[in-house]
């Protein structure tokens, strides 16, 4: 009950904010909408007015809430429902306002939560809420054409669509909704055996795929759809730091390198712990509840979901969460083979309004020893990240001017002497196009470069260049990154170490501008929150100031400048 009380108190605070932030001016453009504190204007989205509506409805039906059966709050919820109806387009969709206009998937996020509001209000038996229910049902019914015809942008959006279709089918039993679900599901599920979703987004989009497939499975009676959810929830036990912060070191989305907690995993772990009686899921649920700082959007709202899907978790056995491990993920996934097969897909790597996420399934290593943890990653702009209490090496990445920009490790393999990573790069020159393959534009007075069939050029003077890195943990206290280039001469490299907030002592530096330091040598002591990391291996063999084009970190960026051929070593000691 302690968790329940925490949710209610947090929810009531959100309701108070919603009441203050709601636009009440009659005839105003956003009348009934609720101003989102981060955006400054109302939005009909799942994270905007929709999220506030989830809190409002939950408080109205919760006897322990100070807003239980509040007629003032009920009137505010009805104004919000009117706002949604006005913002709904004739095609059934909404436009969040910041991006994605007339968006079926953003409407889907909203619909999955509105169905839950309808269910909890109807289940409460409170007659006064019926006008609100009728307005929400009107919105939901008007949204159906958007899901029968609409598409999506991202991989996770497909499961948003199936969940919305399933939820609407619960209310309206239209067989066309199920037919559309099957079209999406026919594409297959995109989760590796080790539990990684396409977008590799531990901070945000894992939670979307998980909760939406949980809804889809429940609404359609398809328990097999829960298997990838289980795998991801198992994986996430290894993707947290000592304080419950989620690992975002290699994300393919906007949570990359940002700080996230387990708040949006709360409902998934709760429902799956209850369904499976899984002790680890129950313990992760407890951790998510303990560290919960956000109730979540309407589609994954902690208290609304708690009420909409009642279940028993308190009686489930708990197990200790892993705190000491070295674990390699995706090592059996045929990542290289799938990349080689992309030509068969026929899209020629040209897709609209989305990304192909070709890093999906690339190997990742997670190490943890109490308050210390590290991540090794392939197909990422950085190859290594480390936490030691509050001391944070946010990332270590290598850039080269051979193929200008960050060098992504193409392989990551476990060996007797540590983990082997590496990249092979090829670069050549484009010969002339055979005259028989030239277009008519080539014979005109002006021949635009972009009209030439460049795919027919023969590559000449192709050069091959290889970089190898071995990462080794020594006695649980020191990571050694040994970097070795091939014999190509005068290839300019730069190793960048992005540090979190803290203090630096020792070492020899030169200012490289914009928060960057050339690290000339000496041992550097980086301290934050009482924990210290010692770094050694600085060198400056050239004067390039920034070769990565990645953002500068809050604690500064140390630059190690190398010229091939080289054998270089970084040592990272935990004090």
XYZ file of C-alpha atoms in Angstrom:
575
model
C 0.000 0.000 0.000
C 2.994 2.309 0.429
C 3.462 2.379 -3.350
C -0.236 3.075 -3.878
C -0.136 5.974 -1.421
C 2.942 7.411 -3.148
C 1.177 7.262 -6.518
C -1.916 8.997 -5.158
C 0.059 11.791 -3.512
C 2.157 12.360 -6.621
C -0.960 12.235 -8.791
C -2.808 14.776 -6.657
C 0.123 17.153 -7.051
C -0.131 16.782 -10.846
C -3.879 17.432 -10.671
C -3.270 20.628 -8.721
C -0.859 21.715 -11.446
C -3.402 20.834 -14.140
C -6.058 22.943 -12.434
C -3.682 25.910 -12.309
C -2.494 25.470 -15.900
C -5.798 24.867 -17.666
C -6.906 27.553 -20.125
C -10.351 28.714 -18.968
C -10.884 31.820 -21.081
C -14.093 31.248 -23.106
C -13.435 31.160 -26.831
C -9.653 31.080 -26.399
C -7.693 29.137 -29.005
C -6.678 26.513 -26.446
C -9.739 26.661 -24.179
C -9.792 23.553 -22.007
C -6.232 22.607 -22.896
C -3.629 22.378 -20.164
C -0.361 24.241 -20.557
C 2.591 21.869 -20.502
C 5.285 23.305 -18.228
C 8.120 22.348 -20.604
C 6.470 23.635 -23.801
C 4.540 26.670 -22.591
C 1.361 25.954 -24.586
C -1.300 23.245 -24.459
C -1.106 20.230 -26.739
C -3.670 17.469 -27.368
C -0.869 14.900 -27.164
C -0.246 11.954 -24.853
C 2.444 13.897 -22.966
C 0.466 17.153 -22.901
C -3.204 17.563 -22.028
C -3.661 13.796 -22.355
C -1.207 13.087 -19.524
C -2.964 15.595 -17.260
C -6.327 14.011 -18.090
C -4.984 10.636 -16.951
C -4.139 12.120 -13.557
C -7.463 13.939 -13.321
C -9.491 10.812 -14.042
C -7.419 8.701 -11.646
C -7.949 11.134 -8.766
C -11.684 11.383 -9.436
C -12.217 7.634 -8.899
C -9.689 7.070 -6.078
C -11.286 7.325 -2.638
C -7.960 8.109 -0.974
C -7.421 11.139 -3.223
C -8.224 14.628 -2.003
C -9.995 15.119 -5.354
C -12.268 12.068 -5.093
C -15.600 12.892 -6.786
C -14.645 16.576 -6.970
C -17.197 18.300 -9.173
C -14.752 21.132 -9.835
C -12.183 18.625 -11.151
C -14.854 16.791 -13.136
C -15.771 20.060 -14.865
C -12.088 20.622 -15.671
C -11.826 17.122 -17.142
C -14.885 17.790 -19.289
C -13.334 21.033 -20.557
C -10.225 19.038 -21.471
C -12.376 16.498 -23.327
C -13.997 19.339 -25.269
C -10.523 20.642 -26.109
C -9.533 17.240 -27.542
C -12.678 17.109 -29.645
C -11.980 20.558 -31.071
C -8.375 19.649 -31.817
C -9.291 16.381 -33.520
C -9.087 16.669 -37.293
C -11.810 15.495 -39.649
C -9.679 12.436 -40.487
C -9.737 11.377 -36.804
C -6.135 12.325 -35.999
C -4.509 14.915 -33.779
C -1.430 17.064 -34.337
C 0.829 17.291 -31.274
C 2.013 20.717 -32.423
C 5.776 20.367 -32.158
C 6.041 17.825 -34.985
C 3.993 15.050 -36.624
C 0.866 16.665 -38.047
C -2.345 14.683 -38.628
C -0.457 11.854 -36.933
C -2.000 8.365 -36.610
C 0.658 7.121 -34.143
C 0.402 10.180 -31.903
C -3.360 9.692 -31.950
C -2.644 6.076 -31.001
C -0.653 7.071 -27.933
C -3.612 9.192 -26.846
C -6.279 6.595 -27.656
C -4.669 3.802 -25.605
C -4.895 6.041 -22.547
C -8.345 7.479 -23.246
C -9.751 3.947 -23.423
C -8.364 3.354 -19.917
C -10.008 6.572 -18.671
C -13.333 5.448 -20.128
C -12.946 2.055 -18.446
C -12.105 3.375 -14.970
C -14.839 6.025 -15.069
C -17.475 3.515 -16.205
C -16.262 0.933 -13.693
C -16.607 3.496 -10.880
C -20.365 3.719 -11.437
C -20.284 7.488 -10.819
C -23.237 8.850 -12.768
C -21.911 12.419 -12.808
C -18.958 11.323 -14.960
C -21.154 9.985 -17.756
C -21.099 13.188 -19.896
C -17.287 13.062 -19.920
C -17.362 9.380 -20.846
C -19.694 10.107 -23.751
C -17.393 12.834 -25.083
C -14.338 10.604 -24.844
C -16.226 7.820 -26.603
C -17.089 10.280 -29.353
C -13.398 11.134 -29.765
C -12.484 7.445 -29.838
C -15.108 6.534 -32.409
C -14.058 9.418 -34.646
C -10.467 8.192 -34.479
C -11.190 4.767 -36.025
C -10.670 5.774 -39.697
C -7.179 7.057 -38.817
C -6.151 3.589 -37.624
C -7.781 1.704 -40.474
C -5.809 3.737 -43.025
C -2.929 5.372 -41.173
C 0.778 4.624 -41.117
C 3.663 5.369 -38.785
C 7.243 6.642 -38.661
C 9.294 4.559 -36.247
C 9.574 0.848 -35.378
C 7.824 1.277 -32.013
C 4.939 3.152 -33.659
C 3.757 -0.139 -35.179
C 2.977 -1.506 -31.717
C 1.318 1.784 -30.752
C -0.980 1.201 -33.708
C -1.745 -2.419 -32.766
C -2.479 -1.413 -29.159
C -4.814 1.400 -30.267
C -6.558 -0.887 -32.741
C -6.977 -3.542 -30.047
C -8.277 -1.017 -27.527
C -10.834 0.338 -30.000
C -11.904 -3.195 -30.845
C -12.651 -3.717 -27.147
C -15.174 -0.877 -27.368
C -16.577 -1.232 -30.879
C -15.916 -4.836 -32.031
C -15.295 -3.758 -35.631
C -13.603 -6.707 -37.437
C -11.764 -4.263 -39.732
C -9.751 -3.178 -36.682
C -8.468 -6.724 -36.211
C -7.619 -7.029 -39.882
C -5.455 -3.924 -39.622
C -3.741 -5.315 -36.500
C -2.762 -8.427 -38.434
C -1.234 -6.311 -41.194
C 1.113 -4.691 -38.686
C 1.910 -7.903 -36.835
C 2.716 -9.666 -40.111
C 5.900 -7.572 -40.297
C 7.293 -9.571 -37.362
C 8.573 -8.468 -33.971
C 11.880 -6.600 -33.766
C 13.524 -7.771 -30.549
C 16.738 -9.810 -30.303
C 16.997 -12.977 -28.237
C 18.832 -10.952 -25.615
C 16.011 -8.419 -25.386
C 17.062 -5.427 -27.467
C 14.473 -3.471 -29.459
C 15.373 -1.852 -32.797
C 15.860 1.661 -31.456
C 18.163 0.541 -28.599
C 16.458 3.187 -26.492
C 16.594 2.059 -22.868
C 15.455 5.471 -21.662
C 12.322 5.967 -23.783
C 11.257 3.620 -26.543
C 11.799 0.261 -24.844
C 8.994 1.325 -22.551
C 6.766 2.142 -25.516
C 7.271 -1.197 -27.269
C 6.846 -3.087 -24.000
C 3.635 -1.494 -22.769
C 2.021 -1.367 -26.210
C 2.595 -5.066 -26.829
C 1.291 -5.825 -23.342
C -1.896 -3.968 -24.276
C -2.074 -5.670 -27.675
C -1.661 -9.111 -26.107
C -4.356 -8.422 -23.511
C -6.887 -6.927 -25.901
C -6.443 -9.569 -28.591
C -5.774 -12.632 -26.440
C -2.315 -13.082 -28.020
C 0.033 -14.142 -25.165
C 2.862 -14.950 -27.586
C 3.322 -11.196 -28.114
C 4.621 -10.984 -24.544
C 7.771 -13.018 -25.233
C 9.886 -10.090 -26.509
C 8.568 -7.975 -23.638
C 9.861 -10.559 -21.172
C 13.248 -10.598 -22.873
C 13.575 -6.833 -22.716
C 12.512 -6.675 -19.076
C 15.120 -9.344 -18.270
C 17.771 -7.376 -20.162
C 16.963 -4.169 -18.326
C 18.045 -5.676 -15.008
C 21.585 -5.327 -16.431
C 21.006 -1.910 -17.999
C 20.828 0.127 -14.801
C 23.447 1.798 -12.665
C 23.688 1.387 -8.896
C 21.170 4.183 -8.277
C 18.535 2.896 -10.696
C 19.519 5.250 -13.502
C 19.045 3.655 -16.920
C 21.967 3.036 -19.297
C 21.586 5.292 -22.356
C 25.188 5.128 -23.603
C 24.350 3.633 -27.015
C 20.767 4.652 -27.728
C 19.626 5.193 -31.288
C 17.186 7.919 -30.207
C 17.095 11.218 -28.317
C 17.780 9.642 -24.918
C 21.403 9.009 -25.984
C 23.662 10.040 -23.110
C 20.759 11.576 -21.153
C 19.704 10.716 -17.599
C 16.598 8.538 -17.282
C 15.172 6.409 -14.497
C 12.787 3.447 -14.450
C 9.577 5.484 -14.036
C 8.076 4.445 -17.380
C 8.973 0.779 -16.698
C 6.773 0.788 -13.579
C 3.585 -0.436 -15.223
C 5.237 -3.038 -17.471
C 7.114 -4.604 -14.568
C 3.985 -4.531 -12.411
C 1.770 -6.257 -14.975
C 4.373 -8.837 -16.000
C 5.431 -9.615 -12.427
C 1.808 -10.332 -11.565
C 1.187 -12.346 -14.728
C 4.313 -14.502 -14.502
C 4.954 -14.517 -10.754
C 8.494 -13.534 -11.752
C 10.669 -12.617 -8.718
C 13.110 -10.514 -10.741
C 10.306 -8.554 -12.390
C 8.778 -7.973 -8.949
C 12.099 -6.649 -7.633
C 12.492 -4.369 -10.663
C 8.932 -3.173 -10.050
C 9.919 -2.305 -6.481
C 12.986 -0.409 -7.719
C 10.937 1.473 -10.320
C 8.386 2.377 -7.644
C 11.055 3.479 -5.178
C 12.781 5.763 -7.713
C 9.640 6.874 -9.557
C 9.689 10.604 -10.323
C 7.188 10.762 -13.222
C 3.733 9.259 -13.484
C 4.169 9.044 -17.244
C 2.151 9.922 -20.351
C -1.487 8.935 -20.708
C -0.579 5.718 -22.546
C 1.778 4.543 -19.778
C 0.495 6.368 -16.720
C 1.439 4.731 -13.420
C -1.751 5.382 -11.443
C -4.218 5.189 -14.333
C -2.682 1.865 -15.386
C -2.699 0.687 -11.766
C -6.452 1.291 -11.684
C -7.275 0.119 -15.208
C -5.418 -3.194 -14.871
C -5.784 -4.328 -11.249
C -3.403 -7.126 -10.286
C -1.640 -8.574 -7.254
C 2.128 -8.075 -6.998
C 2.648 -7.878 -3.250
C 2.435 -11.663 -2.890
C 5.017 -12.370 -5.601
C 8.374 -13.584 -4.307
C 11.314 -11.203 -4.728
C 14.875 -12.001 -5.810
C 18.098 -10.030 -5.441
C 18.910 -7.914 -8.492
C 22.317 -8.472 -10.131
C 25.020 -6.122 -8.839
C 28.210 -7.950 -9.924
C 28.469 -9.202 -13.483
C 30.159 -9.081 -16.865
C 27.614 -9.795 -19.583
C 27.799 -9.734 -23.381
C 24.552 -9.075 -25.230
C 23.678 -9.860 -28.852
C 26.847 -11.874 -29.464
C 24.827 -14.533 -31.284
C 22.715 -12.111 -33.291
C 23.661 -12.234 -37.027
C 24.163 -8.492 -37.261
C 26.805 -8.513 -40.004
C 24.770 -10.974 -42.078
C 21.660 -8.822 -41.835
C 23.571 -5.716 -42.867
C 24.885 -7.589 -45.911
C 21.324 -8.554 -46.841
C 19.990 -4.988 -46.911
C 20.429 -4.824 -50.684
C 17.804 -7.572 -50.961
C 15.245 -5.346 -49.220
C 15.112 -3.036 -52.225
C 14.925 0.256 -50.348
C 18.565 1.159 -51.216
C 18.788 2.711 -47.727
C 16.306 5.402 -48.768
C 13.309 5.541 -46.420
C 11.042 8.476 -45.682
C 10.542 10.180 -42.318
C 12.425 7.542 -40.325
C 15.754 5.827 -39.767
C 16.848 2.300 -40.650
C 18.557 1.820 -37.262
C 21.315 -0.362 -38.665
C 22.975 -0.623 -35.229
C 20.123 -2.891 -34.096
C 21.521 -6.156 -32.761
C 25.120 -4.931 -32.477
C 27.032 -6.368 -29.496
C 26.991 -4.611 -26.130
C 28.922 -5.518 -22.972
C 27.749 -4.519 -19.522
C 29.986 -4.757 -16.447
C 28.968 -3.866 -12.941
C 30.592 -4.121 -9.538
C 28.491 -2.381 -6.906
C 28.543 1.375 -7.505
C 30.751 0.982 -10.593
C 29.568 -0.024 -14.046
C 30.761 0.186 -17.628
C 29.422 -0.280 -21.143
C 31.324 -1.444 -24.220
C 29.464 -0.992 -27.490
C 29.780 -1.554 -31.210
C 28.161 0.504 -33.985
C 27.997 3.557 -31.761
C 29.660 6.971 -31.876
C 31.397 6.033 -28.620
C 32.875 2.661 -27.684
C 33.123 2.888 -23.891
C 31.334 4.580 -20.976
C 31.797 4.242 -17.232
C 30.138 5.192 -13.947
C 31.855 5.132 -10.556
C 29.346 6.484 -8.106
C 28.673 10.030 -9.288
C 31.906 10.163 -11.307
C 30.929 9.669 -14.928
C 32.984 9.039 -18.040
C 30.038 9.692 -20.338
C 31.797 8.261 -23.356
C 35.126 7.521 -25.002
C 35.109 7.731 -28.771
C 37.645 7.617 -31.584
C 37.550 9.841 -34.664
C 39.709 9.748 -37.767
C 40.305 11.835 -40.865
C 40.641 8.679 -42.980
C 36.845 8.617 -43.196
C 36.232 11.975 -41.488
C 34.257 11.656 -38.282
C 33.682 9.125 -35.498
C 34.904 5.566 -36.069
C 32.242 3.055 -35.047
C 33.486 -0.333 -33.879
C 32.183 -2.898 -36.362
C 32.893 -5.884 -34.138
C 32.966 -6.641 -30.429
C 34.056 -10.120 -29.384
C 35.030 -11.747 -26.110
C 38.564 -13.198 -25.952
C 40.941 -14.546 -23.317
C 42.700 -11.193 -22.983
C 39.537 -9.077 -22.827
C 37.152 -7.801 -25.466
C 38.325 -7.235 -29.021
C 36.814 -4.394 -30.997
C 37.737 -3.074 -34.382
C 36.847 -1.324 -37.604
C 38.007 -1.753 -41.189
C 37.673 1.310 -43.406
C 37.909 1.589 -47.189
C 38.296 4.769 -49.173
C 38.919 5.251 -52.884
C 38.340 7.608 -55.777
C 35.594 7.721 -58.394
C 36.606 7.221 -62.011
C 34.799 8.671 -65.031
C 31.426 7.346 -66.100
C 31.374 5.297 -69.295
C 30.095 7.505 -72.103
C 27.387 4.948 -72.985
C 25.860 5.407 -69.517
C 25.810 9.201 -69.459
C 22.402 10.935 -69.474
C 21.303 13.572 -71.982
C 22.032 16.273 -69.393
C 25.755 15.558 -69.787
C 25.591 16.888 -73.358
C 23.827 20.106 -72.403
C 25.664 23.424 -71.899
C 25.442 22.930 -68.110
C 25.740 19.419 -66.683
C 24.579 19.279 -63.042
C 26.636 16.935 -60.867
C 23.513 15.568 -59.190
C 22.054 14.344 -62.518
C 24.981 12.055 -63.248
C 24.605 8.281 -62.603
C 27.353 8.052 -59.994
C 26.568 4.413 -59.294
C 28.362 3.543 -62.530
C 31.702 5.041 -61.525
C 34.580 2.624 -61.042
C 36.484 3.012 -57.769
C 40.230 3.558 -58.136
C 43.142 3.545 -55.689
C 41.039 2.003 -52.924
C 42.852 2.087 -49.588
C 42.157 -0.223 -46.672
C 42.772 0.941 -43.128
C 42.220 -0.984 -39.899
C 41.900 0.022 -36.266
C 41.857 -2.495 -33.408
C 40.978 -1.934 -29.749
C 41.292 -4.360 -26.854
C 39.391 -3.534 -23.663
C 40.498 -5.372 -20.545
C 39.393 -5.234 -16.917
C 42.247 -5.672 -14.424
C 41.398 -6.876 -10.922
C 37.943 -5.262 -10.976
C 39.523 -1.807 -10.475
C 41.096 -0.766 -13.769
C 39.982 -0.716 -17.396
C 42.715 -0.700 -20.038
C 41.876 0.345 -23.600
C 44.721 -0.648 -25.936
C 44.404 0.942 -29.394
C 46.429 -0.215 -32.377
C 46.441 1.076 -35.947
C 47.801 -0.633 -39.037
C 50.916 0.642 -40.834
C 49.254 3.399 -42.882
C 51.301 6.510 -42.230
C 50.056 9.947 -41.201
C 46.400 9.159 -40.616
C 45.189 11.683 -38.061
C 43.179 10.317 -35.111
C 41.620 11.735 -32.003
C 40.383 9.977 -28.881
C 37.844 12.037 -26.929
C 36.857 11.440 -23.308
C 33.585 13.161 -22.341
C 33.392 13.693 -18.574
C 30.465 14.449 -16.312
C 30.451 17.312 -13.826
C 33.276 17.189 -11.316
C 36.787 18.384 -10.552
C 40.025 17.668 -12.436
C 43.438 17.510 -10.814
C 46.855 16.706 -12.242
C 47.756 16.043 -15.858
C 49.177 18.435 -18.419
C 46.766 20.262 -20.712
C 46.444 22.878 -23.405
C 43.200 24.706 -24.082
C 41.520 23.487 -27.272
C 38.552 25.862 -26.963
C 34.851 25.303 -26.330
C 35.333 23.295 -23.158
C 37.892 20.953 -24.715
C 41.403 20.252 -23.454
C 44.340 18.738 -25.285
C 45.598 16.109 -22.853
C 49.375 16.204 -23.212
C 50.190 13.582 -20.598
C 50.334 12.868 -16.895
C 47.804 11.239 -14.607
C 44.452 13.001 -14.307
C 42.291 12.652 -11.198
C 38.607 13.249 -11.896
C 36.394 13.444 -8.787
C 32.624 13.770 -8.376
C 30.396 12.986 -5.414
C 33.321 11.696 -3.359
C 34.369 9.115 -5.972
C 37.573 9.419 -8.017
C 38.648 8.031 -11.386
C 42.316 8.174 -12.382
C 43.072 8.512 -16.082
C 46.402 8.061 -17.875
C 47.422 7.929 -21.526
C 47.314 11.511 -22.768
C 49.277 12.446 -25.919
C 49.267 15.264 -28.430
C 50.797 14.405 -31.819
C 48.826 16.931 -33.899
C 46.750 20.062 -33.347
C 43.261 19.262 -34.648
C 40.847 20.763 -32.056
C 37.687 18.693 -32.640
C 37.173 15.741 -34.942
C 34.034 14.148 -33.496
C 31.389 16.896 -33.967
C 29.705 15.538 -30.821
C 28.456 17.827 -28.076
C 30.797 19.011 -25.346
C 29.997 17.431 -21.982
C 29.280 19.330 -18.768
C 32.597 18.332 -17.193
C 34.682 19.027 -20.261
C 36.231 16.877 -22.964
C 39.790 15.550 -22.930
C 41.427 15.100 -26.355
C 44.172 12.580 -27.114
C 45.592 13.347 -30.564
C 47.343 10.518 -32.384
C 48.993 9.975 -35.777
C 49.389 6.533 -37.346
C 51.003 4.169 -37.006
C 50.348 4.035 -33.279
C 50.015 1.800 -30.265
C 48.261 3.820 -27.578
C 46.810 2.908 -24.228
C 44.252 4.524 -21.957
C 44.079 3.418 -18.339
C 41.004 4.132 -16.257
C 41.428 3.333 -12.563
C 38.636 3.371 -9.990
C 39.787 4.798 -6.660
